[in-house]
Amino acid sequence: MTNKRIVLTFPSRLVGQPITTHLVKEYDLMLNILRANVTPNEEGRMVLELSGPKKAVEEGIDYLKSIGINVEPLSRDIKWQAEKCTHCTACIPACPSGAMAVDRTTWEVSFDRDRCIACELCISVCPFNALEIQF
Amino acid sequence: MKTIQEINEKIRTGKAVVVTAEEIIDIVAEKGLKKATREVDVVTTGTFGPMCSSGAYFNIGHSKPRIKIGGGTCTLNDIPCYTGYAAVDILLGATAMADNDPRNSVYPGEFSYGGAHVIEELVAGKSVRLRAEAYGTDCYPRKSLDTLIELKDMNEAVLFNPRNCYQNYNVAVNLSDTIIYTYMGTLRPRIGNANYCCAGQLSPLMNDPLYKTIGIGTRIFLGGGVGYIAWQGTQHNPGVARTDQGVPRFPAGTLAVMGDLKQMSSQWLKGASFTGYGVTLTVGIGIPIPLLNEEITAHTAIRDDQIVAQIVDYSEAYPQIIPNNLGEVTYAELKTGTITVKGKKVPTGGISSYKRAREIAAELKARIHGGTFLLSEAVAPLPSTDSDVKCKLLNERPFKKKK
């Protein structure tokens, strides 16, 4: 079993198509719609959690791409705003992947986008709202 | 032996030797107490952490016609102010929330905006909306006011914090099976993390643990400007158990501080939102310690591995006030990122910024070097270990209506 969180960007021509139903019926995937913003005649965005056998998840994602949907991993959508960060380190124990890290000599906090799994646990623990979800 | 007047003379002529509370550690280790005391004049300290007992009072200037807000109501950006003073004197507390804020009714609650954020915005030079309602009198006929206002428009704007700069603090953990939201941050179940809140070896009162030089009237770095110690802070509790070096093992001394908000900077005064708990103000404070004798120098040479804090369960022991000893750890251990609690390795997180504390100590050092910050003699000492001042629990006497 694999679990993947992805951000889908729909061109306007696909808004209104039963695409998620297709993922369930044809690829036997479990879906969890985390967020959706679909406006008729405009581009739509959706954050989706897919679970199922690894192969099925990959095939499902290939299907989405084949019909013209832009698929990106969710990790790109957590933003650390350095200017708001006070380097207090409250986020450090909350981050399971080590994306939020502190240099224990300079005591400077940093964010490594590539390590972020977009679990969002850091969002609510930051007292200064330095972390935000870009959606 | 040196005097503060002698040190100030050196500051004026650019000859004072000033080092931070981190730098003095190695100087004392290398040169010994005697030489360090002779060569160094001032040690600077710093802290930057959430301090809930903070607020500001303002005199907004008289409107035309006059209004008596005293006894009426007043808000700044919808955050209620205290109006129990004279006509146009208002007080805004850091933790105040708008009447219609959902608080934690939508669990756990964001607490995205409160009094502390208004203070931060004012200090940043922004305009805020002031609304007031009054009952109107012969001499103050106006009954309502709705205006934009900024700091420079006001006559006085004074940060006045009844309790800041806690000397040591608890290390917070959660022994329960569910996540809890506290002023020490979010605490994950079954000791999922341990949060601490103290600058340790840089913390002002850790470097003068018996209040030998820090007293009422001491000039300090406050929120980027100049402030003064007005009194001991509320809950000042000097009588707790201490280490051989005089450093309290528990939260102990506190400071009431005040200063001109107009001189301060939003870099050093920041509104903070603690999920599920509330709004608070993160305050930057730096206090200079004159090295008048070897005893004072010895105290400033304190290191993180010599300062201990108590591990406290915030799921039950803290809220219910039930003693539950989970042990103590040093700040050196906390700063490694992992401590051991009940045999479990636990990641640690800070609530106060050591990086910012270091910047404050460096900034204060630069101001003293530059001759723009002179030391002041305390006009009265803070109650110390020999006093009977202590922090008591409420003696609750439930009120019964007379039949």
XYZ file of C-alpha atoms in Angstrom:
538
model
C 0.000 0.000 0.000
C 1.176 3.457 -0.754
C -0.113 6.864 0.223
C 0.414 9.949 -1.885
C -0.685 13.536 -1.519
C -0.858 15.424 -4.782
C -1.985 18.812 -6.023
C -4.052 18.723 -9.216
C -4.493 21.693 -11.498
C -7.377 21.285 -13.924
C -7.722 23.221 -17.163
C -11.226 24.699 -17.472
C -12.309 22.122 -20.062
C -11.937 19.344 -17.468
C -13.817 21.086 -14.685
C -17.125 19.265 -14.413
C -15.744 15.879 -15.516
C -16.136 13.012 -12.997
C -12.408 12.422 -12.809
C -12.151 11.296 -9.189
C -14.898 8.741 -9.758
C -12.782 7.339 -12.565
C -9.840 6.946 -10.156
C -12.016 4.934 -7.794
C -13.757 2.762 -10.386
C -10.946 2.087 -12.856
C -7.920 2.056 -10.563
C -9.547 0.893 -7.327
C -7.964 3.728 -5.348
C -9.036 5.169 -2.037
C -9.446 8.936 -2.237
C -9.446 11.657 0.324
C -10.157 15.133 -1.009
C -8.211 17.418 1.321
C -9.095 20.656 -0.407
C -10.812 21.672 -3.589
C -11.364 24.927 -5.381
C -13.203 24.423 -8.650
C -14.930 27.313 -10.336
C -16.906 26.700 -13.552
C -15.154 27.982 -16.695
C -11.988 28.614 -14.722
C -9.009 26.562 -13.683
C -9.626 24.244 -10.755
C -7.302 23.012 -8.040
C -7.612 20.011 -5.778
C -5.437 18.460 -3.102
C -5.945 14.732 -3.126
C -4.672 11.900 -1.013
C -4.466 8.662 -2.963
C -4.047 5.279 -1.287
C -3.771 1.882 -2.865
C -1.201 -0.560 -4.236
C 1.880 1.308 -5.489
C 1.253 0.286 -9.109
C -2.375 1.423 -9.032
C -1.406 4.802 -7.554
C 1.181 5.308 -10.291
C -1.283 4.278 -12.999
C -3.913 6.588 -11.557
C -1.470 9.501 -11.638
C -0.493 8.603 -15.225
C -4.184 8.661 -16.156
C -4.588 12.142 -14.633
C -1.589 13.420 -16.571
C -2.798 11.764 -19.787
C -6.037 13.714 -19.774
C -4.239 17.027 -19.283
C -4.222 17.568 -15.543
C -1.070 19.009 -14.021
C 0.012 16.816 -11.093
C 2.480 17.988 -8.476
C 3.466 16.595 -5.095
C 1.917 18.543 -2.218
C 5.307 19.291 -0.650
C 5.765 22.263 -2.934
C 2.854 23.959 -1.316
C 4.200 24.540 2.208
C 5.875 27.900 2.372
C 8.245 29.043 5.107
C 8.303 32.820 5.330
C 11.765 33.550 6.648
C 10.923 37.159 7.487
C 8.206 36.061 9.910
C 10.319 33.361 11.595
C 11.832 34.309 14.975
C 13.891 31.096 15.144
C 12.203 29.985 18.365
C 12.379 26.286 17.310
C 8.804 25.394 18.364
C 8.404 23.700 14.955
C 11.444 21.470 15.318
C 9.923 18.634 17.395
C 6.691 18.869 15.366
C 8.370 18.178 12.020
C 8.583 14.420 11.376
C 10.746 14.605 8.255
C 13.513 16.960 9.335
C 12.476 19.592 6.777
C 12.378 22.154 9.563
C 15.832 22.130 11.121
C 17.923 24.267 13.429
C 21.665 24.797 13.278
C 22.701 24.263 16.893
C 25.638 26.652 16.583
C 23.951 29.664 15.015
C 20.480 28.708 16.323
C 19.061 29.583 12.946
C 15.988 27.714 11.755
C 15.825 26.609 8.126
C 13.351 24.845 5.863
C 14.353 22.171 3.361
C 11.582 21.958 0.786
C 12.808 18.663 -0.594
C 12.416 16.934 2.760
C 8.933 18.345 3.435
C 6.161 15.759 3.271
C 3.448 18.430 3.619
C 1.972 16.835 6.718
C 1.139 20.388 7.857
C 1.974 19.657 11.500
C 4.186 22.744 11.590
C 1.430 25.132 10.507
C -0.433 25.399 13.786
C 2.592 25.147 16.087
C 4.227 28.300 14.716
C 3.177 31.234 16.923
C 4.161 33.726 14.206
C 2.306 32.176 11.267
C 5.598 31.826 9.448
C 4.431 28.646 7.740
C 1.579 28.639 5.338
C -0.058 26.311 2.902
C -0.047 27.668 -0.592
C -3.136 26.480 -2.318
C 36.010 47.052 42.979
C 34.437 49.386 40.428
C 31.465 51.697 40.578
C 28.737 52.251 38.021
C 29.801 55.913 37.761
C 33.327 54.812 36.823
C 31.970 52.413 34.217
C 29.718 55.142 32.772
C 32.727 57.438 32.502
C 34.480 54.731 30.485
C 31.373 54.300 28.301
C 31.285 58.051 27.617
C 34.922 58.065 26.568
C 34.579 54.891 24.518
C 36.896 52.911 26.798
C 34.447 50.485 28.371
C 35.032 46.792 27.776
C 31.698 45.133 27.084
C 31.133 41.441 26.369
C 28.037 39.258 26.100
C 26.952 36.665 28.661
C 28.228 33.989 26.257
C 31.617 35.634 25.777
C 32.272 36.128 29.502
C 32.184 32.345 30.013
C 35.451 31.740 28.142
C 37.038 34.934 29.464
C 36.534 33.816 33.054
C 37.687 30.283 32.214
C 40.883 31.631 30.619
C 41.772 34.576 32.819
C 40.158 33.755 36.122
C 37.679 35.848 38.090
C 40.095 38.464 39.335
C 41.504 39.397 35.949
C 38.147 39.137 34.183
C 36.575 41.506 36.725
C 39.420 43.964 36.282
C 39.374 43.864 32.490
C 35.660 43.625 31.679
C 33.241 46.363 32.672
C 29.852 45.178 31.483
C 28.227 41.857 30.536
C 25.148 42.062 28.300
C 22.303 39.550 28.439
C 19.268 38.963 26.248
C 15.992 37.120 25.950
C 13.232 37.006 23.332
C 10.199 35.026 24.346
C 6.429 35.158 24.777
C 5.504 37.171 27.855
C 1.741 37.215 28.401
C 1.693 39.773 31.171
C 2.391 42.648 28.801
C 0.423 45.610 27.576
C 0.545 49.270 26.745
C -1.255 52.389 27.816
C -1.970 55.307 25.545
C -3.099 58.881 25.816
C -4.787 59.363 22.465
C -5.249 63.152 22.675
C -8.536 65.022 23.160
C -11.046 65.028 20.345
C -13.016 68.090 19.378
C -15.589 68.205 20.941
C -14.224 66.284 23.921
C -15.116 62.697 24.751
C -14.715 60.938 28.093
C -13.830 57.364 27.176
C -13.250 56.651 30.867
C -16.192 54.566 32.036
C -17.226 53.896 28.456
C -15.933 51.379 25.920
C -13.064 51.461 23.460
C -11.524 49.131 20.893
C -8.390 49.227 18.732
C -8.900 47.146 15.576
C -11.851 45.559 17.408
C -9.681 44.510 20.373
C -11.224 45.837 23.609
C -9.168 48.246 25.687
C -9.510 48.980 29.374
C -11.182 52.335 29.895
C -11.216 52.711 33.665
C -8.887 55.705 33.671
C -9.348 59.351 32.699
C -10.966 60.772 29.552
C -8.513 59.676 26.874
C -6.172 57.259 28.660
C -6.701 53.674 27.510
C -4.899 50.430 28.238
C -4.492 47.522 25.860
C -3.468 44.104 27.144
C -1.444 41.679 25.019
C -3.879 38.772 25.451
C -7.076 40.745 24.726
C -9.323 39.324 21.997
C -12.141 40.757 19.908
C -15.590 40.124 21.416
C -16.641 38.169 18.329
C -13.444 36.104 18.029
C -14.363 32.396 18.045
C -11.541 31.722 20.559
C -11.486 27.939 21.062
C -15.156 27.314 20.244
C -13.840 25.877 16.974
C -11.374 23.489 18.588
C -8.510 23.968 19.171
C -8.777 27.627 18.093
C -6.386 29.771 16.071
C -6.224 32.980 18.139
C -4.948 34.711 15.051
C -5.306 38.322 16.245
C -5.293 40.050 19.606
C -3.918 42.901 21.673
C -0.303 41.872 21.064
C -0.800 42.100 17.304
C -2.260 45.603 17.659
C 0.812 46.625 19.685
C 3.097 45.143 17.007
C 1.236 46.989 14.225
C 1.308 50.303 16.090
C 5.035 49.937 16.720
C 5.502 49.176 13.021
C 3.969 52.589 12.294
C 0.642 51.314 11.005
C -2.701 53.011 11.543
C -5.312 51.163 13.561
C -9.026 51.839 13.915
C -10.058 53.316 17.251
C -13.710 53.183 18.192
C -15.110 54.500 21.449
C -18.519 54.874 23.025
C -19.152 57.172 25.966
C -22.130 58.382 27.986
C -21.474 62.093 27.408
C -21.281 64.759 30.067
C -21.552 68.537 30.202
C -17.788 68.876 29.970
C -17.246 65.868 27.646
C -20.338 65.961 25.398
C -19.224 63.597 22.638
C -20.675 60.096 22.745
C -18.863 58.230 20.020
C -15.635 58.209 18.104
C -14.479 56.203 15.075
C -11.067 57.195 13.777
C -7.798 55.895 12.447
C -4.866 56.508 14.748
C -1.174 55.778 14.751
C 1.531 55.925 17.374
C 2.935 59.287 16.349
C -0.521 60.880 16.798
C -0.668 59.895 20.439
C 0.644 61.956 23.338
C 2.020 59.011 25.247
C 2.359 55.370 24.305
C 3.999 53.340 27.040
C 4.702 49.650 27.111
C 4.080 48.541 30.679
C 4.483 44.851 31.363
C 3.604 43.642 34.869
C 5.516 40.367 34.512
C 8.348 39.727 32.051
C 11.700 38.045 31.962
C 10.940 34.966 34.073
C 14.033 33.685 35.808
C 13.951 30.071 34.606
C 10.890 28.165 33.422
C 9.367 24.697 33.256
C 10.018 22.145 30.553
C 6.526 21.153 29.387
C 5.496 17.611 28.445
C 2.181 15.802 28.009
C 1.698 12.457 29.804
C -1.858 11.973 28.538
C -3.041 10.046 25.485
C -4.351 13.068 23.586
C -2.694 16.128 22.115
C -2.911 19.267 24.277
C -2.565 22.943 23.375
C -0.787 25.109 25.927
C 1.098 28.368 26.318
C 4.175 26.162 26.061
C 3.066 25.175 22.571
C 1.422 22.070 21.217
C 2.338 19.037 23.302
C 1.951 15.675 21.660
C 0.591 12.718 23.682
C 2.699 10.226 25.643
C 5.613 12.649 26.018
C 5.829 13.270 22.260
C 7.868 16.434 22.714
C 9.340 18.608 25.460
C 9.153 22.393 25.125
C 11.270 24.846 27.091
C 11.248 28.620 27.288
C 14.378 30.296 28.591
C 17.542 31.737 27.079
C 19.593 29.855 29.711
C 23.117 31.246 29.928
C 22.049 34.425 28.079
C 18.932 35.036 30.168
C 19.135 38.303 32.172
C 18.154 37.038 35.617
C 20.213 33.841 35.220
C 23.306 36.052 35.068
C 22.417 37.966 38.221
C 20.526 35.266 40.073
C 20.485 37.017 43.451
C 19.620 40.456 41.971
C 22.896 42.080 43.054
C 22.832 44.709 40.272
C 19.446 44.301 38.544
C 16.928 46.295 40.581
C 14.196 48.881 40.450
C 15.310 51.690 38.157
C 17.751 49.617 36.103
C 17.904 50.865 32.503
C 17.326 48.057 30.005
C 16.915 47.258 26.317
C 13.165 46.834 25.916
C 11.535 45.990 22.612
C 14.344 47.681 20.711
C 14.114 50.912 22.726
C 15.114 51.984 26.195
C 13.115 50.761 29.150
C 13.358 50.604 32.901
C 12.616 48.077 35.580
C 9.620 49.516 37.411
C 9.182 46.919 40.141
C 9.556 43.228 40.782
C 7.244 41.413 38.396
C 4.030 39.803 39.559
C 4.497 36.282 40.964
C 8.113 37.184 41.866
C 9.196 34.155 43.864
C 12.826 34.422 44.922
C 12.641 31.804 47.684
C 12.657 28.642 45.506
C 15.346 25.936 45.723
C 18.602 27.012 44.090
C 21.842 25.420 42.914
C 25.145 26.031 44.737
C 25.724 28.936 42.348
C 22.481 30.593 43.420
C 20.602 29.796 40.199
C 16.953 28.877 40.815
C 15.906 25.352 39.870
C 12.306 26.516 39.414
C 10.667 29.619 37.931
C 11.685 32.360 40.397
C 12.257 36.082 39.915
C 10.278 38.238 37.476
C 10.415 41.875 36.363
C 7.836 44.589 35.772
C 9.231 46.735 32.968
C 8.192 49.860 31.130
C 9.395 52.049 28.306
C 8.420 54.444 25.537
C 6.652 52.400 22.873
C 7.396 55.101 20.286
C 11.103 54.229 20.432
C 10.547 50.506 20.040
C 10.620 48.310 16.968
C 8.318 45.566 15.719
C 11.438 43.462 15.235
C 11.607 43.115 19.024
C 7.896 43.142 19.888
C 5.873 40.528 18.094
C 2.325 39.297 18.463
C 2.203 35.534 18.832
C -0.700 33.096 18.394
C -0.596 29.921 20.422
C -3.015 27.444 18.900
C -5.658 26.439 21.424
C -4.334 28.821 24.048
C -4.421 32.453 23.048
C -2.545 35.534 21.954
C 0.602 36.768 23.640
C 3.377 39.282 23.067
C 6.913 38.147 22.346
C 9.179 40.678 23.998
C 12.876 41.314 23.491
C 14.707 42.333 26.668
C 18.397 42.875 27.288
C 19.901 43.853 30.618
C 23.466 45.046 31.201
C 25.288 43.757 34.238
C 28.163 45.897 35.539
C 31.046 43.773 36.817
C 31.504 45.594 40.111
C 33.162 42.715 41.929
C 34.235 39.106 41.504
C 31.034 37.695 42.925
C 28.995 39.423 40.224
C 31.457 38.256 37.553
C 31.230 34.672 38.785
C 27.451 34.758 38.369
C 27.683 36.039 34.784
C 29.984 33.144 33.855
C 27.123 30.666 34.314
C 26.823 28.036 31.554
C 23.879 26.105 30.149
C 25.186 22.893 31.711
C 24.969 24.530 35.146
C 21.342 25.658 34.844
C 18.553 23.173 35.459
C 14.820 23.244 34.741
C 11.977 21.055 35.984
C 10.098 18.739 33.632
C 6.383 19.294 34.230
C 3.335 17.425 32.900
C 0.897 19.933 31.400
C -1.955 17.450 30.933
C -2.652 17.076 34.633
C 0.082 18.120 37.073
C 0.192 21.752 35.896
C -3.524 22.502 35.413
C -4.635 20.640 38.534
C -1.625 21.738 40.620
C -0.654 18.201 41.545
C 3.015 17.618 42.404
C 4.499 15.081 39.982
C 8.258 14.957 39.793
C 9.446 14.033 36.310
C 12.988 15.127 37.058
C 15.135 17.999 35.923
C 17.373 18.649 32.930
C 20.059 21.185 32.114
C 19.697 23.725 29.319
C 22.749 22.141 27.693
C 20.796 18.877 27.484
C 17.672 20.636 26.193
C 19.709 22.322 23.490
C 21.009 19.028 22.086
C 17.501 18.510 20.696
C 16.720 15.362 22.676
C 16.209 14.635 26.359
C 15.189 11.489 28.180
C 11.937 11.542 30.151
C 10.710 8.392 31.919
C 13.205 6.369 29.878
C 11.909 7.733 26.573
C 13.943 9.831 24.150
C 11.970 13.003 23.500
C 12.619 15.776 20.942
C 12.857 19.282 22.412
C 11.601 22.576 21.074
C 12.155 26.119 22.211
C 9.477 28.734 22.726
C 11.953 31.550 23.264
C 14.462 32.287 20.487
C 18.100 31.789 21.420
C 19.169 33.358 18.121
C 17.224 36.528 18.905
C 18.474 36.524 22.531
C 22.016 36.468 21.180
C 21.232 39.330 18.787
C 19.827 41.406 21.656
C 22.915 40.841 23.827
C 25.062 41.853 20.833
C 22.913 44.911 20.077
C 23.047 46.092 23.695
C 26.814 45.570 23.671
C 27.070 47.705 20.524
C 24.939 50.482 22.043
C 27.084 50.574 25.195
C 30.254 50.549 23.110
C 28.813 53.363 21.023
C 28.212 55.455 24.139
C 24.464 55.679 23.514
C 23.442 53.448 26.400
C 24.634 54.329 29.898
C 24.129 52.140 32.936
C 21.869 53.220 35.761
C 22.179 52.587 39.449
C 19.219 50.682 40.890
C 17.210 52.939 43.187
C 15.966 49.984 45.257
C 16.814 46.277 45.201
C 14.432 43.547 44.087
C 13.252 41.293 46.917
C 15.791 38.453 47.084
C 16.223 35.141 48.873
C 16.260 36.828 52.264
C 12.844 38.464 51.735
C 9.450 37.019 52.604
C 8.090 37.774 49.106
C 6.616 34.653 47.548
C 4.064 33.567 44.968
C 0.950 32.201 46.685
C -2.007 30.225 45.388
C -5.444 31.789 45.651
C -7.100 31.306 49.017
C -10.517 30.593 47.604
C -13.524 31.454 49.793
C -16.630 30.648 47.733
C -19.143 33.452 47.869
C -22.555 32.536 49.241
C -25.559 34.755 48.734
C -27.259 35.863 51.920
C -30.728 34.394 52.237
